[in-house]
GROMACS .gro file of C-alpha atoms in nm:
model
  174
    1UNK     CA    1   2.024  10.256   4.701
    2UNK     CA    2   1.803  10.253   4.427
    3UNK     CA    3   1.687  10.629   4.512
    4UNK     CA    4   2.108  10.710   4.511
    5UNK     CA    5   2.154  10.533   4.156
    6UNK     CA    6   1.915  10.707   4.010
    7UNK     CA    7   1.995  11.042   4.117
    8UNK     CA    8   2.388  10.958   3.951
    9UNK     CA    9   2.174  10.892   3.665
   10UNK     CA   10   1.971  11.233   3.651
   11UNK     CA   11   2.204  11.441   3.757
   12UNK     CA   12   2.552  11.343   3.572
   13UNK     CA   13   2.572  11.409   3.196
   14UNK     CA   14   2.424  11.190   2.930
   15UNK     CA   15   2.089  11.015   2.843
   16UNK     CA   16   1.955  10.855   3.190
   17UNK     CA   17   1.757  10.525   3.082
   18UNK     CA   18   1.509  10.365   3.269
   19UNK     CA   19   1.373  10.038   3.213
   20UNK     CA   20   0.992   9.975   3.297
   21UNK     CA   21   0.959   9.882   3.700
   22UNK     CA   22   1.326  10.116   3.751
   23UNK     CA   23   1.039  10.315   3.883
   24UNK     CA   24   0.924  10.118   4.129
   25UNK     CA   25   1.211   9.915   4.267
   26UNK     CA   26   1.043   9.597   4.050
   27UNK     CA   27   1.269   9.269   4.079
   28UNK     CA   28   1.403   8.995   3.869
   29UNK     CA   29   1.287   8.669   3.817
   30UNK     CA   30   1.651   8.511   3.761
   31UNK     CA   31   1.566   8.166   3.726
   32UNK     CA   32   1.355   8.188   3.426
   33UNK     CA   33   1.547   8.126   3.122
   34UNK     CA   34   1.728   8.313   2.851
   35UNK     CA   35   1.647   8.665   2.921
   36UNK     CA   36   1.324   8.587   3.066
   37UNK     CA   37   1.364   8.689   3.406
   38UNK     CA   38   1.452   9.062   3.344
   39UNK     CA   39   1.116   9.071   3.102
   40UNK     CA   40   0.815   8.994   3.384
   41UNK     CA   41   0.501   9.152   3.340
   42UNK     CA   42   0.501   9.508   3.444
   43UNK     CA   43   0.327   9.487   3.832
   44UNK     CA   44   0.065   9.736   3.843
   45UNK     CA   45  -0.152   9.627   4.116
   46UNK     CA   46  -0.193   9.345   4.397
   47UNK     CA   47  -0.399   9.169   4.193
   48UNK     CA   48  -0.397   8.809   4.000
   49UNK     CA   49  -0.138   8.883   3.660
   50UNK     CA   50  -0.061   9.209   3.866
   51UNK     CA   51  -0.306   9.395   3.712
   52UNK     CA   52  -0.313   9.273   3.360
   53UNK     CA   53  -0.683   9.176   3.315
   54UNK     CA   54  -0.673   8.831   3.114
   55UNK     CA   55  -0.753   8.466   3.169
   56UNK     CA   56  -0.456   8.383   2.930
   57UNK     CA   57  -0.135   8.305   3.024
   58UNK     CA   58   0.083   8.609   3.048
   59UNK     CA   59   0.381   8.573   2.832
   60UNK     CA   60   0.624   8.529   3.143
   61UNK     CA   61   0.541   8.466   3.507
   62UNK     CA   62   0.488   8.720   3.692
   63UNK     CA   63   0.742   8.762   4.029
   64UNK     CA   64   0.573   8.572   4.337
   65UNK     CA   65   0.827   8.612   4.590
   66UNK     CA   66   0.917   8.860   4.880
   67UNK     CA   67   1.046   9.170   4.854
   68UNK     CA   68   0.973   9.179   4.482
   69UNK     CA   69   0.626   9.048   4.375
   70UNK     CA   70   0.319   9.272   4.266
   71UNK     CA   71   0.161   9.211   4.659
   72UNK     CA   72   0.500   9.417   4.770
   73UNK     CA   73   0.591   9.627   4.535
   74UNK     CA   74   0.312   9.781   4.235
   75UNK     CA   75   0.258  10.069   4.062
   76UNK     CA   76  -0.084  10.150   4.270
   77UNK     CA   77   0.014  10.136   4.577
   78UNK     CA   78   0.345  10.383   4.532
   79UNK     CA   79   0.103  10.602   4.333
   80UNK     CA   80  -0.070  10.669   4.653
   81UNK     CA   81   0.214  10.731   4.885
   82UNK     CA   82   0.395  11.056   4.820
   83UNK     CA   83   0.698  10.953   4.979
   84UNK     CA   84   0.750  10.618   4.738
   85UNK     CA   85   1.003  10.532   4.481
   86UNK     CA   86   0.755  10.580   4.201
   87UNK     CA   87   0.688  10.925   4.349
   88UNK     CA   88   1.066  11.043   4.425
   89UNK     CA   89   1.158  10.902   4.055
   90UNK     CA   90   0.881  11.124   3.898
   91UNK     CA   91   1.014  11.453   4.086
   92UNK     CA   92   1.402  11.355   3.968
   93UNK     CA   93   1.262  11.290   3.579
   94UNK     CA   94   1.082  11.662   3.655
   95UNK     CA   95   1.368  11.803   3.790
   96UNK     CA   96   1.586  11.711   3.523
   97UNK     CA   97   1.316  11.833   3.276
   98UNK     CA   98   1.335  12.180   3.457
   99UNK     CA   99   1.692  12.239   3.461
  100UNK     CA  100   1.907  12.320   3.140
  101UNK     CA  101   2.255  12.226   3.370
  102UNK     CA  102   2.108  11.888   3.450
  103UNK     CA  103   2.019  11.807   3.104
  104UNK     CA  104   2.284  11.949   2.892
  105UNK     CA  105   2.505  12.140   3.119
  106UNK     CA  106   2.876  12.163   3.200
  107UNK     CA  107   3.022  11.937   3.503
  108UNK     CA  108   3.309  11.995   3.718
  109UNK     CA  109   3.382  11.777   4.049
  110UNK     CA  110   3.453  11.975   4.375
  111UNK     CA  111   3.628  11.777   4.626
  112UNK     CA  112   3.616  11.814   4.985
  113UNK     CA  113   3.868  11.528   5.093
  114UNK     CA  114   3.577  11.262   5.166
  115UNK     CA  115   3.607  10.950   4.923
  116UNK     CA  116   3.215  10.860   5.008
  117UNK     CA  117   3.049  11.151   4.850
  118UNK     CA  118   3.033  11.256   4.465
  119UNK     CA  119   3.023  11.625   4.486
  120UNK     CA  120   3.010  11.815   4.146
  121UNK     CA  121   2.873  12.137   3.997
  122UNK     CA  122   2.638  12.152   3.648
  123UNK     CA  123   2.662  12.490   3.494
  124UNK     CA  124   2.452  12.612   3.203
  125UNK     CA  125   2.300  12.909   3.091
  126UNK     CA  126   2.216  13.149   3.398
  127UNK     CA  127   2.275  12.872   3.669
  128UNK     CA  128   2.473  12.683   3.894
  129UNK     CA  129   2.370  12.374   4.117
  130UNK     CA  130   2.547  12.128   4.370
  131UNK     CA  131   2.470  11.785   4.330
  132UNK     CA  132   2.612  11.571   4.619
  133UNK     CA  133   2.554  11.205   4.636
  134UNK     CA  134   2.647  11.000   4.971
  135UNK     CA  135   2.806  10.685   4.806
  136UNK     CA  136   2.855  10.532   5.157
  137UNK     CA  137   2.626  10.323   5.382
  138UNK     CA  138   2.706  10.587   5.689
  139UNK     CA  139   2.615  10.917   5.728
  140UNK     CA  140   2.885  11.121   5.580
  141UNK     CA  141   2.940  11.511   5.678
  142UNK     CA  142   3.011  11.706   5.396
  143UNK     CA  143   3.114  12.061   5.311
  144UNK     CA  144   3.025  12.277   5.018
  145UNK     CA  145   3.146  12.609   4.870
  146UNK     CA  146   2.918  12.776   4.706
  147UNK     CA  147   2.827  13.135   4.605
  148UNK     CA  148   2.536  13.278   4.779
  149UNK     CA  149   2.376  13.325   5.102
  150UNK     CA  150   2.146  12.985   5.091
  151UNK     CA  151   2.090  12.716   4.881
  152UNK     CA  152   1.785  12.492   4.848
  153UNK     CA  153   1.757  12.118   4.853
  154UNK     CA  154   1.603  12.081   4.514
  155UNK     CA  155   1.380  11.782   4.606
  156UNK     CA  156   1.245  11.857   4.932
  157UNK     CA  157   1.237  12.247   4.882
  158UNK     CA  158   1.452  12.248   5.222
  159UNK     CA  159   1.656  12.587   5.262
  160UNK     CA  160   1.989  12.590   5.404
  161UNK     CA  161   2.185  12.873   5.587
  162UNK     CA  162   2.532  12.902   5.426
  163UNK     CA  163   2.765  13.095   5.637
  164UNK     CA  164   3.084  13.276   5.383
  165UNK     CA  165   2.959  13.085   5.103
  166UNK     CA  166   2.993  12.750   5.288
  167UNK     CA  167   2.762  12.483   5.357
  168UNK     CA  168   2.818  12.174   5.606
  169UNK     CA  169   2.583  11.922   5.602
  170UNK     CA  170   2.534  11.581   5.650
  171UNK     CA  171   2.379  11.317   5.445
  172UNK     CA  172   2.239  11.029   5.504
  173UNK     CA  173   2.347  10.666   5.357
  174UNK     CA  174   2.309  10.627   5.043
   0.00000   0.00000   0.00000
């Protein structure tokens, strides 16, 4: 879900903002006070103060509780794994970098009759992309019209056959 949400937020027009452990599907401590539990220490490793290397007291607690604490979820360990949050986040942010539709182009949403996918088109200078987005926790079938012979899955560099400028595909949840 986060991966979905955060492709809305590349991919649709305006400034995407990402606050620090977005990145890395980081939690919230919500039973610290005030506005204390969305400020926890930043989780870089599995270590003691997740990485921070002090004997003081860190200004809030760090998160010590499944799914969301520093021994589940840190910046190291997704770092390594090419297939992690930290890691899909970094190729949407360069993505978005690399294409002049995503970051300032024109939208217009295509509709295909299916309520669970956001299907629209950014346009600027000298190109067009797809975005769809499965908003549903099934897999949803979707079809696209588009001009050309094949179009690419920008993040996994998977090609797809389209057959008289239509694509059918389906995506997975979310």
């Amino acid at each position: 879900k986060i991966e979905l949400a955060s492709s809305l937020l590349f991919t649709l027009p305006g400034s995407p903002i990402l606050y620090y452990g977005d990145e890395i599907g980081m939690g919230e401590e919500l039973s610290l006070p005030d506005r204390n539990g969305v400020r926890t220490p930043m989780q870089w490793e599995d270590a003691p103060a997740a990485g921070f290397a002090t004997t003081a007291d860190l200004y809030a607690p760090v998160i010590d509780r499944p799914p969301y604490g520093p021994r589940w979820v840190n910046v190291a360990a997704q770092r390594g794994d090419p297939g992690s949050l930290w890691n899909t986040i970094r190729r949407m942010i360069a993505l978005r970098k690399s294409r002049q539709a995503l970051c300032c182009g024109a939208i217009e949403w295509l509709e295909d009759g299916n309520r669970s996918v956001a299907t629209y088109r950014r346009s600027g200078p000298g190109e067009g992309l797809i975005v769809t987005n499965n908003l549903s926790g099934q897999a949803r079938r979707v079809r696209v019209t588009a001009p050309g012979s094949a179009l690419v899955d920008l993040l996994s560099g998977r090609r797809f056959a389209a057959e008289a400028n239509c694509l059918e595909v389906t995506l997975q949840p979310y």
